[in-house]
Short mmCIF file of C-alpha atoms in Angstrom, two decimals:
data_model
loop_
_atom_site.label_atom_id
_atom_site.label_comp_id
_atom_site.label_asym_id
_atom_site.label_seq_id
_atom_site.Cartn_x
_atom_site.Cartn_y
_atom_site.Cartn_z
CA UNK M 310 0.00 0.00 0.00
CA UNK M 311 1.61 3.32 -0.74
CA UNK M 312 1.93 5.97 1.58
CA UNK M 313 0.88 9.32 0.85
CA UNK M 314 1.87 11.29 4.17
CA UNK M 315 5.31 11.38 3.43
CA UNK M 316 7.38 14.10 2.04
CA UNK M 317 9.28 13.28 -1.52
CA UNK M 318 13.17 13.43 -0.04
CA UNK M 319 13.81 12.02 3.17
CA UNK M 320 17.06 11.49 5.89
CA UNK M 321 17.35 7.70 5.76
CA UNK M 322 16.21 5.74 8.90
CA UNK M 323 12.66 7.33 8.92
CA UNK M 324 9.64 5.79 7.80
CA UNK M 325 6.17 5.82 8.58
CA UNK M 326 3.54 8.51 7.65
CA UNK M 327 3.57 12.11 8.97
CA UNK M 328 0.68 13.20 11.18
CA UNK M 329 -1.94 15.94 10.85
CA UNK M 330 -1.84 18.60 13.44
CA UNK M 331 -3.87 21.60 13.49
CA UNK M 332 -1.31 24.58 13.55
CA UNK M 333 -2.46 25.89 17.39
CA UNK M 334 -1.85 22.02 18.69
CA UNK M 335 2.03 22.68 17.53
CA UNK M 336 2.18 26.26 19.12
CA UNK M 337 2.14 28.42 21.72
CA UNK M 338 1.28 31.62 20.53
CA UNK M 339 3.15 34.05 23.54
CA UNK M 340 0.92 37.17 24.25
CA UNK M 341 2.72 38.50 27.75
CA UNK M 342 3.73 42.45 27.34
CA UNK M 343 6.49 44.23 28.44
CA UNK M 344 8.43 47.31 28.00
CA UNK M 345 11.34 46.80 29.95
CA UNK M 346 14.28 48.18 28.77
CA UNK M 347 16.59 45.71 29.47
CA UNK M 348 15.62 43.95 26.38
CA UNK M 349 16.40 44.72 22.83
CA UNK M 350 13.19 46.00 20.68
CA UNK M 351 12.53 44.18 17.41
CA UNK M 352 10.54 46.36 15.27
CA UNK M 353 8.80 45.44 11.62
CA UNK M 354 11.67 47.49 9.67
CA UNK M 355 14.35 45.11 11.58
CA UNK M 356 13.61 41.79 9.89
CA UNK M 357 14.07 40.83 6.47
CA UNK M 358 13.57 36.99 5.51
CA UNK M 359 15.44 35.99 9.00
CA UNK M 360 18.11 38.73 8.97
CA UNK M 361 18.03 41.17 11.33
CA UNK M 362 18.88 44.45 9.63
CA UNK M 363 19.61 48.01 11.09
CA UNK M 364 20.10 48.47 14.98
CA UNK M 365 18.12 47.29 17.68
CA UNK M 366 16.83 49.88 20.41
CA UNK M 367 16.75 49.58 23.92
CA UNK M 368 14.18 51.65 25.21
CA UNK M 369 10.72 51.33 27.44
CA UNK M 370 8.32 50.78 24.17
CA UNK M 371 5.95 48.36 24.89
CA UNK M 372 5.94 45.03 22.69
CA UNK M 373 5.47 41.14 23.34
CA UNK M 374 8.27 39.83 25.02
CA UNK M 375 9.90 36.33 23.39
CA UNK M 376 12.90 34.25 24.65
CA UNK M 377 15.78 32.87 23.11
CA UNK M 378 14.20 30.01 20.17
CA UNK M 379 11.16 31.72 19.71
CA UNK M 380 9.66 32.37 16.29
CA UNK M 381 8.77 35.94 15.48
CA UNK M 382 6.59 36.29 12.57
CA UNK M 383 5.37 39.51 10.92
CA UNK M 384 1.50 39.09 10.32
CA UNK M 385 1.24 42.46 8.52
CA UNK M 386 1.86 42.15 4.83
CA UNK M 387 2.75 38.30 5.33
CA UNK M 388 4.07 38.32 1.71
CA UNK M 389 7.23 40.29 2.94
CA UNK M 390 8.21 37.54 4.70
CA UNK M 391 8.87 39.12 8.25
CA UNK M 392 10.51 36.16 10.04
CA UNK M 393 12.93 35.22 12.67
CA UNK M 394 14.72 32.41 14.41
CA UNK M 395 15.42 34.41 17.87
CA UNK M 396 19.05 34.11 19.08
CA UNK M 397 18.15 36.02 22.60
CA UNK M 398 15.22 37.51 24.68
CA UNK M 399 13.75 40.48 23.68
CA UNK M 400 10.70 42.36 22.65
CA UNK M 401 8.47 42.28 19.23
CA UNK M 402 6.81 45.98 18.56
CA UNK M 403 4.44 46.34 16.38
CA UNK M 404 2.29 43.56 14.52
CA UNK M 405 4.68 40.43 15.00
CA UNK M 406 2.93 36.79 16.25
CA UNK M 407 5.53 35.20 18.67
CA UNK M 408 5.59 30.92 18.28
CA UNK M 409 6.72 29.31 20.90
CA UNK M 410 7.11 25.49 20.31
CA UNK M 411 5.01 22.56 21.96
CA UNK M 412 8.19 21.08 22.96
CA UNK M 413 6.04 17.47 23.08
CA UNK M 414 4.59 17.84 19.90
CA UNK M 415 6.82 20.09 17.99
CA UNK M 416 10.36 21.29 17.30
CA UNK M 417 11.34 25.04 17.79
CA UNK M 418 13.86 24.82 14.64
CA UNK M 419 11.51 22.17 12.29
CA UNK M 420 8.40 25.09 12.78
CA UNK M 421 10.50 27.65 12.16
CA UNK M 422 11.12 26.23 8.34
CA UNK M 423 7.53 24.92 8.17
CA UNK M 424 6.51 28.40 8.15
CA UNK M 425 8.78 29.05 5.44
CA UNK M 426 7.14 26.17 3.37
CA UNK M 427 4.45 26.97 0.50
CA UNK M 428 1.76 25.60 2.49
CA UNK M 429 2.64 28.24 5.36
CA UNK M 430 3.31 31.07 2.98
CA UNK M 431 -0.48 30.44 0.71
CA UNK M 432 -2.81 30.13 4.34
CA UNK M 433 -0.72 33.10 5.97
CA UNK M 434 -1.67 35.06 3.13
CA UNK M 435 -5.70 34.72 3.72
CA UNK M 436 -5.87 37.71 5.09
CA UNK M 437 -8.17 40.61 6.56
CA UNK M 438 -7.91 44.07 5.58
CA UNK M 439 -6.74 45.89 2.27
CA UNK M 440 -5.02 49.07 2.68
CA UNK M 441 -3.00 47.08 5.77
CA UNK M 442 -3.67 43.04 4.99
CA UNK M 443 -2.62 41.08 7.92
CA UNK M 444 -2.74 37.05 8.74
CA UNK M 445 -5.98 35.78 10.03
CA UNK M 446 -4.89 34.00 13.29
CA UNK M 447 -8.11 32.12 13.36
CA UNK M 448 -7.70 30.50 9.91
CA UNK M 449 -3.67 29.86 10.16
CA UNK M 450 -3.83 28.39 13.89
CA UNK M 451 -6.95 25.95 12.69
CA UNK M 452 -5.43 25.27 8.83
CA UNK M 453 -4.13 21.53 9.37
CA UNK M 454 0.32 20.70 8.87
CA UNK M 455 2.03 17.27 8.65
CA UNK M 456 4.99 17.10 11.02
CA UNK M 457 6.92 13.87 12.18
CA UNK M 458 8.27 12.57 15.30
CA UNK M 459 10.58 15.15 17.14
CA UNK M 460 14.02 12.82 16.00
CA UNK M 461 12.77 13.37 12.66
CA UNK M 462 11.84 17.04 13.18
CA UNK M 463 15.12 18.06 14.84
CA UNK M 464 17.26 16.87 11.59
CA UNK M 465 15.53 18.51 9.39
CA UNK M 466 15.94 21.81 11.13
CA UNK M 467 19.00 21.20 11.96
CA UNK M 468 19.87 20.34 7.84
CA UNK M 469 17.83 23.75 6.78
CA UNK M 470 19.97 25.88 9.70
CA UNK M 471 23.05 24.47 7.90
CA UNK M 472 21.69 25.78 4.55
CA UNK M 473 20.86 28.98 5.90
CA UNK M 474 24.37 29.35 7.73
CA UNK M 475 25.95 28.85 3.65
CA UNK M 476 23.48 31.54 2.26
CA UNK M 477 24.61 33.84 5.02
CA UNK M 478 28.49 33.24 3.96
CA UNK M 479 27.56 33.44 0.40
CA UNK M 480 25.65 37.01 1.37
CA UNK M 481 28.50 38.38 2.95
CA UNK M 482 30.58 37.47 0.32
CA UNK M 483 28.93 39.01 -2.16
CA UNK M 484 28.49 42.13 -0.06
CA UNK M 485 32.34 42.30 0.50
CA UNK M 486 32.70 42.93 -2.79
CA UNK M 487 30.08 45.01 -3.54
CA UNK M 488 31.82 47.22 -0.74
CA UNK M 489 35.42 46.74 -2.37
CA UNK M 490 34.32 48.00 -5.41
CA UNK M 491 32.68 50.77 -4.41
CA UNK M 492 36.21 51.52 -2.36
CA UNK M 493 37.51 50.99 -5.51
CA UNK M 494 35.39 53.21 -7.75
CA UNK M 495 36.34 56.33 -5.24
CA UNK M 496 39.50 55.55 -5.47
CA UNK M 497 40.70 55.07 -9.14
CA UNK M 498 38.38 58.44 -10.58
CA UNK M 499 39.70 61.70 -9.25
CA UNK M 500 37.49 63.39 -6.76
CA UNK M 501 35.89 66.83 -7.41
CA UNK M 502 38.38 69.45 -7.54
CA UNK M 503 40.97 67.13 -8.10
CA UNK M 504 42.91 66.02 -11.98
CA UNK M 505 44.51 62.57 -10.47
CA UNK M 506 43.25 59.69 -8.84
CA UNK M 507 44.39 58.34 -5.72
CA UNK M 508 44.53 54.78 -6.50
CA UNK M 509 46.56 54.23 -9.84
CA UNK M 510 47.65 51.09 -11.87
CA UNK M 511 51.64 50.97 -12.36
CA UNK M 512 52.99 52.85 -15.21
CA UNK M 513 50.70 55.28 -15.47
CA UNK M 514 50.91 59.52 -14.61
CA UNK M 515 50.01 62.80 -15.45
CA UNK M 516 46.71 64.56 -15.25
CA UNK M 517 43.38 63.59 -16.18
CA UNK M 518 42.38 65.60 -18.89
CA UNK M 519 38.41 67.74 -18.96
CA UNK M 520 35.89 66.67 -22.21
CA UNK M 521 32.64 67.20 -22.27
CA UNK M 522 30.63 64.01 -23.14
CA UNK M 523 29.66 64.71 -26.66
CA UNK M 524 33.58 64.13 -27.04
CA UNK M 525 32.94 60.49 -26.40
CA UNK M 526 28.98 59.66 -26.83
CA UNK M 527 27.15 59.96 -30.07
CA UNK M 528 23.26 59.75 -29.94
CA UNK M 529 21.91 56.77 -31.49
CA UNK M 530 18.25 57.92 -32.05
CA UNK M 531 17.38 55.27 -35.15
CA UNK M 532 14.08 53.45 -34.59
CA UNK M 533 12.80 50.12 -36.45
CA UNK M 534 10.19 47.43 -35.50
CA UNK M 535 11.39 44.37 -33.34
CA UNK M 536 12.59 41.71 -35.89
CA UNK M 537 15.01 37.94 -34.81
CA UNK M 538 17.74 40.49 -35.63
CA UNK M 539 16.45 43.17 -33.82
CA UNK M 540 14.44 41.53 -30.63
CA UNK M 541 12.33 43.46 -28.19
CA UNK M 542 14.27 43.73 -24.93
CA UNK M 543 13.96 45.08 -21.46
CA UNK M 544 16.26 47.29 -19.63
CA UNK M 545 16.30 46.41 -16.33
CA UNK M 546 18.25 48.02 -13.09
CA UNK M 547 21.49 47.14 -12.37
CA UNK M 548 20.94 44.31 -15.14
CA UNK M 549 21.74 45.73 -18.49
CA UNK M 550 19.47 44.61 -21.38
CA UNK M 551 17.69 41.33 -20.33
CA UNK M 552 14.94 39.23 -22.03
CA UNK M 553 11.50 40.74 -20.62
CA UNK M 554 11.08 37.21 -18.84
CA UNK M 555 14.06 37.65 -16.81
CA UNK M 556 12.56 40.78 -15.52
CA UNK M 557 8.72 40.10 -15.69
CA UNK M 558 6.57 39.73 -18.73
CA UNK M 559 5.33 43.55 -19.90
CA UNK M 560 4.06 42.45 -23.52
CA UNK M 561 1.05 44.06 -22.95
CA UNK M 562 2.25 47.15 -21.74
CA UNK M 563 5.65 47.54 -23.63
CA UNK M 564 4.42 45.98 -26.83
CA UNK M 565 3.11 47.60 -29.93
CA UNK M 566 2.47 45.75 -33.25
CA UNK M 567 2.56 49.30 -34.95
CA UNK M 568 5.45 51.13 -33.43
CA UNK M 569 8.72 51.44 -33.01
CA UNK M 570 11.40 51.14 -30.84
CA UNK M 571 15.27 52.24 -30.53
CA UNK M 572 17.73 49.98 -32.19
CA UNK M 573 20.83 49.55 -29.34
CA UNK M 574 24.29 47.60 -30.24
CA UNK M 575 26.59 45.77 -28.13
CA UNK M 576 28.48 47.92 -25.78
CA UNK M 577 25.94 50.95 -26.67
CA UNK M 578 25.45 53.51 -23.28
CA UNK M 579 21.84 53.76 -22.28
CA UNK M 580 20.08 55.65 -19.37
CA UNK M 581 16.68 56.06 -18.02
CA UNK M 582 15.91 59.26 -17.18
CA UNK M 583 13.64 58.34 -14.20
CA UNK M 584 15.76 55.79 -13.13
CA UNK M 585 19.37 55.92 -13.55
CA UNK M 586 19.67 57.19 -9.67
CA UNK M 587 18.58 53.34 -8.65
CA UNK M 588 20.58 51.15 -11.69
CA UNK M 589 19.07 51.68 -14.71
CA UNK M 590 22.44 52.96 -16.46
CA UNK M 591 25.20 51.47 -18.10
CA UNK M 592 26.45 49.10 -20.83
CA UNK M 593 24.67 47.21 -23.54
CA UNK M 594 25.95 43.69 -23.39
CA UNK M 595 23.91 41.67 -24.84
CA UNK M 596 24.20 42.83 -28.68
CA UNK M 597 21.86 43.71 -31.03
CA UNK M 598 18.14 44.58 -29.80
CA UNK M 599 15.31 47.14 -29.41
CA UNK M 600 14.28 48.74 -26.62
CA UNK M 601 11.55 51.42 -25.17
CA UNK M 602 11.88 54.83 -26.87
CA UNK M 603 11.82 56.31 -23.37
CA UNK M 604 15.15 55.37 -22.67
CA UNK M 605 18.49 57.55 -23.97
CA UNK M 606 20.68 55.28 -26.21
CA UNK M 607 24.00 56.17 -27.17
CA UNK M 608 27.52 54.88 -29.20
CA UNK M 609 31.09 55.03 -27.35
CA UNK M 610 33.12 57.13 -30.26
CA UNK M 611 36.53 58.41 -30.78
CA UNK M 612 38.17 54.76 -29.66
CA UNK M 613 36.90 55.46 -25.69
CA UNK M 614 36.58 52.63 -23.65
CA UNK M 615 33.37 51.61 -23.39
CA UNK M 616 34.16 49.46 -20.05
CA UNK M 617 35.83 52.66 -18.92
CA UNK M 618 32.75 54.31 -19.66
CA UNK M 619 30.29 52.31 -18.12
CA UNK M 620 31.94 52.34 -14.69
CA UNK M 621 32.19 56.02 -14.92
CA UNK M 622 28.69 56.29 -15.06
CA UNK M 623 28.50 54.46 -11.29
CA UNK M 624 30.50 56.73 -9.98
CA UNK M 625 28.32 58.95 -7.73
CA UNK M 626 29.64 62.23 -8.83
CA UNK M 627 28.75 61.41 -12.21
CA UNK M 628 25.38 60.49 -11.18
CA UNK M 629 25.17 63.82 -8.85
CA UNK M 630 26.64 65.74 -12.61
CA UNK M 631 23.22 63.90 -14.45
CA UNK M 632 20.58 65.10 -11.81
CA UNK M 633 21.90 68.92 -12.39
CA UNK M 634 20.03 68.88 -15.31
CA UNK M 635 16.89 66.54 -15.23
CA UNK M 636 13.23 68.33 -15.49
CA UNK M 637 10.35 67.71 -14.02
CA UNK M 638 9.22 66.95 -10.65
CA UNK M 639 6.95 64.08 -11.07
CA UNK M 640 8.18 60.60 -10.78
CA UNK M 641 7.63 59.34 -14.81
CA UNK M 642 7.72 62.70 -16.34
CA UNK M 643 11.51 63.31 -15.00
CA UNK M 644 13.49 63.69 -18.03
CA UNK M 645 17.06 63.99 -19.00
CA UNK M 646 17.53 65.72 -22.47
CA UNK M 647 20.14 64.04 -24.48
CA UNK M 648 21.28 67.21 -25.91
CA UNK M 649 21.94 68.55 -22.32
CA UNK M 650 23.17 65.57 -20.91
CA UNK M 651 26.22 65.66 -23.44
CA UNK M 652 27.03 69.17 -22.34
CA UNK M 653 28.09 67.01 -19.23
CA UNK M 654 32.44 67.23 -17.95
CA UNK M 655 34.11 64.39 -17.07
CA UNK M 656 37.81 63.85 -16.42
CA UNK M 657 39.12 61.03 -18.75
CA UNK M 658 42.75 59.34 -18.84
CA UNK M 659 44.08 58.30 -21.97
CA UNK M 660 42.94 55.31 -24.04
CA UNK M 661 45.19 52.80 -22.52
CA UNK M 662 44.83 53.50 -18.82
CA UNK M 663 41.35 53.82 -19.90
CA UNK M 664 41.13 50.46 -21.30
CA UNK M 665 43.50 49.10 -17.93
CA UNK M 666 40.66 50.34 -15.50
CA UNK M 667 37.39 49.19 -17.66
CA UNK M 668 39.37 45.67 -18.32
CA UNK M 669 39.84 45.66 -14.10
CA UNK M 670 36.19 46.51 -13.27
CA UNK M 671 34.91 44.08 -16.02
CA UNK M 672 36.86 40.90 -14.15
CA UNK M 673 35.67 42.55 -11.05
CA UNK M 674 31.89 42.63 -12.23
CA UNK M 675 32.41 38.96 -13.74
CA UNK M 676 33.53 37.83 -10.09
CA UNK M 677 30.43 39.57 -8.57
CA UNK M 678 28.45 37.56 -10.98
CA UNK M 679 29.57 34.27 -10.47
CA UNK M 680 28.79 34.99 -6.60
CA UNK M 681 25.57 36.54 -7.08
CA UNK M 682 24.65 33.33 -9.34
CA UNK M 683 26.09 30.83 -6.11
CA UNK M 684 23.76 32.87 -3.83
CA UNK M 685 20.71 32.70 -6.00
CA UNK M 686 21.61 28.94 -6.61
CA UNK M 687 21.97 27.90 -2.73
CA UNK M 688 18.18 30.14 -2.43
CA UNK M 689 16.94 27.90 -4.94
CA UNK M 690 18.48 25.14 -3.64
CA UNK M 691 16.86 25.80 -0.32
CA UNK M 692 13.33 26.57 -2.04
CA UNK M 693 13.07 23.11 -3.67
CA UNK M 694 14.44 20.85 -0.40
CA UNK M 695 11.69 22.65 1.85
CA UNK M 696 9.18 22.06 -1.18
CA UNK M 697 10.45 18.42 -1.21
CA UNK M 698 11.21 17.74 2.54
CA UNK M 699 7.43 19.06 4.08
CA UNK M 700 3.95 17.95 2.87
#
């Protein structure tokens, strides 16, 4: 006879079906006050997916108090995923349900990742309210969960801990870097006021010299109709041009049989004018395509680097340079003109250090890459075992 409580992927040495448990019979759910300030506060802005983010306050507010392995979850907006494994005692402010385990039924560790599961995340999301949506504690603590014996329980939070532990290396990994090369990025451009860098590959001297951009960009204003040459693309923040599914699917909206759209070549500079301040600036490297006639499109001339070029553009005086001369005040009708944005100074070496720095930040952006993909590969990783290890 075949069992059907049992999840897909299992730690050998267990058998036997999982039982159903209604979700109050597998929590407490703590309610006690306090606003001592001898604990740390824990508000909504704090947690992000199990990370604790900002600073912690100790103060008198008033919130629920939780100990040490207690499960904090954030019933307002349950979509943003407001949870947390607590490593001490403190206090919850604001709209936070604290879980604390039936230690004869239930696992502190195993419910933590249950309410990470599908399952979980689809009945947490029935909720009350529209403007502020929060989790309906009288459907979630009645809505029904298979769990195993506590032996069985405690490995598998103990093998999802471990997974979380490597996505926290991976994070700070990839945020290392991210910080280097922003060190890096004030360090090898000269600062305002100033004609050298401070950070400078061997061989090289001499000043920087001024030229204003249309010196190095030429508009590329030529419009045609999406063709297998020519496909439609998406420009997305700090991505580049992407195929619209690896952003989200905007047919519909970006799509028109009878119009047309920019034509943009490999290595080609492009900027939104609403949205260069968060990303949506840079290279071209994906090749031939057509874009949105909203965005600015433009070719690297006069043998500049176009590596060079594109990290220039991150730099944050550059950035600070660009919003001098947007228009508008309203978020969609900001606009840069092209014609003004080439009026633009910059301090440029010559073409060989200029190639020495682009050719550096490319290897450096190819090494944040492969660690962005390990990251995104241990997430999904994670995603399918808790898909494959609950029911």
């Amino acid at each position: 006879m075949t069992k059907t409580n049992v999840p897909r992927l299992r730690f050998k040495g267990f058998d036997g079906e999982w039982k159903d448990e209604k979700f109050k019979s597998l929590v407490e759910r703590v309610k006690k006050t306090s606003d001592s300030d001898q604990y740390k506060k824990i508000e909504f802005s704090n947690i992000d997916e199990g990370k604790i983010i900002g600073k912690l306050s100790i103060n008198d507010t008033k919130g629920i108090a939780f100990r040490k392995n207690d499960i904090l979850f954030g019933k307002l907006r349950p979509y943003l995923k407001n949870w947390y494994y607590s490593m001490f005692d403190g206090v919850a402010v604001g709209d936070f349900w604290i879980f604390r385990a039936k230690r004869k039924i239930s696992n502190s560790m195993f419910i933590y990742y249950l309410i990470q599961t599908h399952r979980y995340t689809r009945i947490s999301n029935y909720t009350t309210g529209t403007k502020m949506p929060r989790s309906d504690w009288n459907f979630v603590s009645n809505s029904s969960f298979y769990i195993s014996n506590l032996e069985e329980q405690q490995k598998i939070g103990s093998f999802f801990a471990k997974i979380d532990k490597l996505i926290e290396l991976q994070t700070k990994k990839l945020e290392q870097l991210k910080k280097l090369k922003q060190g890096y990025l004030q360090k090898i451009f000269p600062q305002d006021g100033e004609s050298v860098p401070r950070l400078r590959f061997s061989g090289f001297s001499g000043e920087w010299k001024e030229e204003r951009l249309k010196s190095i960009l030429l508009e590329r204003n030529l419009k045609k109709e999406p063709s297998k040459e020519f496909p439609l693309m998406a420009f997305a923040s700090q991505k580049g041009i992407v195929l619209k599914g690896d952003r989200y699917d905007r047919s519909a909206l970006v799509k028109d049989d009878n119009k047309k759209y920019k034509i943009t070549k490999f290595n080609d500079f492009i900027y939104s004018s609403n949205n260069f301040k968060t990303g949506s600036i840079g290279l071209n490297k994906f090749g031939d395509a057509t874009i949105s006639p909203v965005y600015s499109v433009f070719n690297v001339i006069n043998n500049n680097n176009s590596d060079f070029f594109g990290v220039l553009s991150k730099n944050k005086s550059f950035i600070y340079k660009m919003l001098k001369y947007q228009q508008g005040v309203t978020y969609g009708q900001q606009r840069i003109k092209e014609d003004d944005f080439l009026k633009i100074i910059v301090r440029v070496p010559y073409k060989n250090e200029q190639q020495k720095i682009g050719s550096f930040f490319a290897k450096l952006d190819k090494l944040i890459e492969e660690q962005s993909n390990k990251l995104d590969q241990l997430k999904q990783q994670k995603k399918a075992y808790l898909q494959k290890m609950f029911i």
